[in-house]
Amino acid sequence: MKLLYSLTSPYARKVRIVAAEKRIAIDLEQVVLADANCTVPQHNPLGKIPVLIMDDGESLYDSSVIVDYLDQRTPVSHLIPQDTKSKFQVKRWESLADGVCDAGIAVMVEQRRPENLQDPSWINKQWSKVERGLQVLNDDLGQNRFCVADTFSLADIALVCVLGYLDLRFGSKLDLDDRYPNLARLNASLASRPSIAETEPPKA
Ligand SMILES: N[C@@H](CCC(=O)N[C@@H](CS)C(=O)NCC(=O)O)C(=O)O
């Protein structure tokens, strides 16, 4: 199996962390989506990463499908709980964390356009999704040790990925420690876990 990814993609990082936690060996191929000859659209018509190319040439996307597949591939340390209630709590955390990523990326893309073409109301709308999403995640986490059912899961992984991405792109604008202290605490406590430390995005 081969994963098409980039070092800064939070969705691809989620897959890399899950593969490491599950001890599933995957070849990694870094891609540059902006390259004219980038092969991603041949494997994912949406032209997005991550894409997992299976040994028979079939491909899987998006990241939530890939992590579900990897989690079911081996019974070793399930990251998506078997119990239905916890399973859908974990999936909701993942959806919200990924949705916050989507909004953060939308802000970054807009801010990279020439200043006179940027739409401040679009930026504000997307940024308010980031802030509302983080607030709900922070409140849901409360003083708990992990996001769901007192156990390390895909929810914690998705959280670490969105926080890593927002830190990379927006740094102190996020004000994580003061505004979302519960998220900051869990993020710090997971930082030295090998699967997480080894996939940290490079500072721009
Ligand atoms: N929902 C998708 C999102 C994937 C995504 O947006 N990836 C970004 C890179 S971080 C991308 O490929 N962007 C290129 C594009 O949107 O054309 C997933 O979870 O895999």
Short mmCIF file of C-alpha atoms and ligand atoms in Angstrom, two decimals:
data_model
loop_
_atom_site.label_atom_id
_atom_site.label_comp_id
_atom_site.label_asym_id
_atom_site.label_seq_id
_atom_site.Cartn_x
_atom_site.Cartn_y
_atom_site.Cartn_z
CA MET A 1 0.00 0.00 0.00
CA LYS A 2 1.16 3.50 -0.77
CA LEU A 3 -0.01 6.79 0.69
CA LEU A 4 0.13 9.96 -1.38
CA TYR A 5 0.60 12.77 1.12
CA SER A 6 2.30 16.01 2.01
CA LEU A 7 4.08 16.85 5.24
CA THR A 8 1.70 19.71 6.05
CA SER A 9 -1.65 18.04 5.24
CA PRO A 10 -3.55 17.53 8.52
CA TYR A 11 -5.77 14.87 6.92
CA ALA A 12 -2.74 12.91 5.70
CA ARG A 13 -1.16 13.27 9.14
CA LYS A 14 -4.25 11.64 10.65
CA VAL A 15 -3.71 8.64 8.36
CA ARG A 16 0.02 8.48 9.13
CA ILE A 17 -0.64 8.52 12.89
CA VAL A 18 -3.29 5.80 12.60
CA ALA A 19 -0.97 3.61 10.51
CA ALA A 20 1.83 4.05 13.07
CA GLU A 21 -0.48 3.29 16.01
CA LYS A 22 -1.81 0.18 14.25
CA ARG A 23 1.73 -0.85 13.19
CA ILE A 24 0.65 -1.09 9.55
CA ALA A 25 3.50 -0.57 7.10
CA ILE A 26 2.64 1.83 4.28
CA ASP A 27 4.98 3.26 1.64
CA LEU A 28 4.88 7.03 1.77
CA GLU A 29 5.07 9.17 -1.36
CA GLN A 30 5.23 12.91 -0.92
CA VAL A 31 3.41 14.87 -3.61
CA VAL A 32 3.17 18.51 -4.60
CA LEU A 33 -0.41 19.20 -5.63
CA ALA A 34 0.60 22.32 -7.56
CA ASP A 35 2.92 20.36 -9.89
CA ALA A 36 1.52 20.00 -13.41
CA ASN A 37 2.46 16.31 -13.51
CA CYS A 38 1.14 15.48 -10.01
CA THR A 39 -0.43 12.01 -10.14
CA VAL A 40 -3.07 12.56 -7.43
CA PRO A 41 -5.98 13.25 -9.85
CA GLN A 42 -5.34 9.85 -11.49
CA HIS A 43 -6.11 8.22 -8.16
CA ASN A 44 -8.63 10.65 -6.68
CA PRO A 45 -10.80 12.59 -9.14
CA LEU A 46 -11.16 15.31 -6.51
CA GLY A 47 -7.40 15.90 -6.70
CA LYS A 48 -7.07 15.84 -2.91
CA ILE A 49 -4.71 14.12 -0.52
CA PRO A 50 -4.46 11.80 1.28
CA VAL A 51 -4.99 8.94 -1.15
CA LEU A 52 -4.22 5.34 -0.23
CA ILE A 53 -3.28 3.21 -3.24
CA MET A 54 -3.89 -0.44 -2.53
CA ASP A 55 -1.73 -3.28 -3.83
CA ASP A 56 -4.31 -4.06 -6.55
CA GLY A 57 -4.16 -0.45 -7.79
CA GLU A 58 -7.53 0.59 -6.32
CA SER A 59 -7.47 3.78 -4.33
CA LEU A 60 -9.17 4.91 -1.13
CA TYR A 61 -10.05 8.46 -0.09
CA ASP A 62 -10.90 10.59 1.88
CA SER A 63 -9.01 10.45 5.16
CA SER A 64 -11.99 9.30 7.23
CA VAL A 65 -12.51 6.35 4.87
CA ILE A 66 -8.80 5.48 4.92
CA VAL A 67 -8.55 5.52 8.72
CA ASP A 68 -11.68 3.40 9.05
CA TYR A 69 -10.15 0.90 6.61
CA LEU A 70 -6.83 0.80 8.49
CA ASP A 71 -8.56 0.45 11.83
CA GLN A 72 -10.54 -2.55 10.60
CA ARG A 73 -7.54 -4.14 8.91
CA THR A 74 -6.03 -5.39 12.15
CA PRO A 75 -7.57 -5.98 15.56
CA VAL A 76 -4.51 -4.38 17.23
CA SER A 77 -5.46 -1.40 19.42
CA HIS A 78 -8.70 -0.23 17.84
CA LEU A 79 -8.83 3.54 17.42
CA ILE A 80 -12.51 3.55 16.47
CA PRO A 81 -14.41 1.89 19.32
CA GLN A 82 -16.50 -1.20 18.62
CA ASP A 83 -19.24 0.00 20.95
CA THR A 84 -21.81 1.92 18.87
CA LYS A 85 -22.25 4.91 21.18
CA SER A 86 -18.52 5.57 21.58
CA LYS A 87 -17.93 4.87 17.89
CA PHE A 88 -20.25 7.66 16.78
CA GLN A 89 -18.89 10.02 19.42
CA VAL A 90 -15.42 9.42 18.00
CA LYS A 91 -16.68 9.94 14.44
CA ARG A 92 -18.35 13.19 15.43
CA TRP A 93 -15.11 14.46 16.98
CA GLU A 94 -13.31 13.52 13.79
CA SER A 95 -15.90 15.31 11.62
CA LEU A 96 -15.76 18.46 13.68
CA ALA A 97 -11.95 18.50 13.85
CA ASP A 98 -11.74 17.90 10.08
CA GLY A 99 -14.39 20.58 9.47
CA VAL A 100 -12.36 23.07 11.49
CA CYS A 101 -9.38 22.13 9.28
CA ASP A 102 -11.50 22.76 6.17
CA ALA A 103 -12.40 26.23 7.46
CA GLY A 104 -8.79 27.01 8.45
CA ILE A 105 -7.58 25.98 5.00
CA ALA A 106 -10.27 28.17 3.38
CA VAL A 107 -8.96 31.15 5.39
CA MET A 108 -5.37 30.43 4.42
CA VAL A 109 -6.20 30.05 0.72
CA GLU A 110 -8.13 33.34 0.70
CA GLN A 111 -5.32 35.15 2.54
CA ARG A 112 -2.82 33.99 -0.06
CA ARG A 113 -4.67 35.83 -2.81
CA PRO A 114 -3.58 39.38 -3.66
CA GLU A 115 -4.86 41.64 -0.90
CA ASN A 116 -7.19 43.63 -3.18
CA LEU A 117 -8.95 40.40 -4.25
CA GLN A 118 -9.49 39.01 -0.76
CA ASP A 119 -13.02 38.96 0.65
CA PRO A 120 -12.89 39.88 4.37
CA SER A 121 -16.46 38.68 4.96
CA TRP A 122 -15.54 35.22 3.60
CA ILE A 123 -12.47 35.13 5.84
CA ASN A 124 -14.54 36.14 8.87
CA LYS A 125 -17.19 33.55 8.11
CA GLN A 126 -14.62 30.76 7.84
CA TRP A 127 -12.68 31.96 10.89
CA SER A 128 -15.86 31.94 12.98
CA LYS A 129 -16.29 28.26 12.07
CA VAL A 130 -12.78 27.66 13.41
CA GLU A 131 -13.54 29.50 16.66
CA ARG A 132 -16.97 27.94 17.19
CA GLY A 133 -15.64 24.48 16.41
CA LEU A 134 -12.71 24.80 18.81
CA GLN A 135 -15.01 26.15 21.53
CA VAL A 136 -17.32 23.12 21.24
CA LEU A 137 -14.38 20.71 21.23
CA ASN A 138 -12.89 22.48 24.26
CA ASP A 139 -16.20 22.33 26.14
CA ASP A 140 -16.83 18.70 25.19
CA LEU A 141 -13.36 17.69 26.38
CA GLY A 142 -13.69 19.46 29.74
CA GLN A 143 -11.32 17.93 32.28
CA ASN A 144 -11.38 14.48 30.64
CA ARG A 145 -8.08 12.70 30.00
CA PHE A 146 -9.03 11.84 26.40
CA CYS A 147 -11.77 13.03 24.03
CA VAL A 148 -14.04 9.96 24.28
CA ALA A 149 -14.57 7.22 26.87
CA ASP A 150 -11.30 7.87 28.76
CA THR A 151 -9.36 6.04 26.04
CA PHE A 152 -6.94 7.21 23.34
CA SER A 153 -8.81 7.09 20.02
CA LEU A 154 -9.15 8.55 16.55
CA ALA A 155 -10.86 11.55 18.19
CA ASP A 156 -7.61 12.50 19.96
CA ILE A 157 -5.66 11.96 16.76
CA ALA A 158 -8.00 14.19 14.72
CA LEU A 159 -7.75 16.85 17.43
CA VAL A 160 -3.94 16.83 17.44
CA CYS A 161 -3.96 17.12 13.63
CA VAL A 162 -6.24 20.16 13.51
CA LEU A 163 -4.34 21.91 16.30
CA GLY A 164 -1.00 21.21 14.62
CA TYR A 165 -2.30 22.60 11.35
CA LEU A 166 -3.78 25.75 12.91
CA ASP A 167 -0.57 26.37 14.81
CA LEU A 168 1.44 25.99 11.61
CA ARG A 169 -0.71 28.46 9.66
CA PHE A 170 -1.97 30.90 12.28
CA GLY A 171 0.34 30.52 15.31
CA SER A 172 -0.49 32.88 18.15
CA LYS A 173 -3.69 34.23 16.46
CA LEU A 174 -5.30 31.11 17.83
CA ASP A 175 -4.51 31.95 21.47
CA LEU A 176 -4.93 28.26 22.31
CA ASP A 177 -3.65 28.34 25.90
CA ASP A 178 -5.98 31.13 27.00
CA ARG A 179 -9.09 30.49 24.93
CA TYR A 180 -9.14 26.69 24.71
CA PRO A 181 -7.18 25.50 27.76
CA ASN A 182 -8.64 21.98 27.79
CA LEU A 183 -7.52 21.42 24.19
CA ALA A 184 -4.09 22.92 24.95
CA ARG A 185 -3.67 20.53 27.90
CA LEU A 186 -4.54 17.39 25.92
CA ASN A 187 -2.44 18.53 22.95
CA ALA A 188 0.58 19.03 25.22
CA SER A 189 0.08 15.69 26.94
CA LEU A 190 0.05 13.85 23.58
CA ALA A 191 2.96 15.72 21.99
CA SER A 192 5.62 13.20 22.97
CA ARG A 193 3.70 10.13 21.81
CA PRO A 194 5.95 8.71 19.04
CA SER A 195 3.28 8.57 16.29
CA ILE A 196 2.45 12.20 17.00
CA ALA A 197 5.98 13.56 17.52
CA GLU A 198 7.24 11.87 14.34
CA THR A 199 4.51 13.38 12.15
CA GLU A 200 4.66 16.95 13.43
CA PRO A 201 4.36 19.35 10.48
CA PRO A 202 7.56 21.21 9.60
CA LYS A 203 7.53 24.86 10.65
CA ALA A 204 7.17 27.01 7.53
N1 LIG B 1 -12.07 15.65 3.37
C1 LIG B 1 -10.79 15.39 2.77
C2 LIG B 1 -10.00 16.70 2.70
C3 LIG B 1 -8.69 16.53 1.95
C4 LIG B 1 -8.07 17.88 1.58
O1 LIG B 1 -8.76 18.91 1.48
N2 LIG B 1 -6.75 17.84 1.38
C5 LIG B 1 -6.07 19.03 0.94
C6 LIG B 1 -4.61 19.02 1.40
S1 LIG B 1 -4.49 19.34 3.12
C7 LIG B 1 -6.03 19.02 -0.57
O2 LIG B 1 -5.75 18.00 -1.15
N3 LIG B 1 -6.32 20.15 -1.21
C8 LIG B 1 -6.29 20.29 -2.62
C9 LIG B 1 -7.60 20.70 -3.22
O3 LIG B 1 -8.55 20.95 -2.47
O4 LIG B 1 -7.65 20.79 -4.44
C10 LIG B 1 -10.04 14.33 3.60
O5 LIG B 1 -10.33 14.21 4.79
O6 LIG B 1 -9.22 13.59 3.03
#
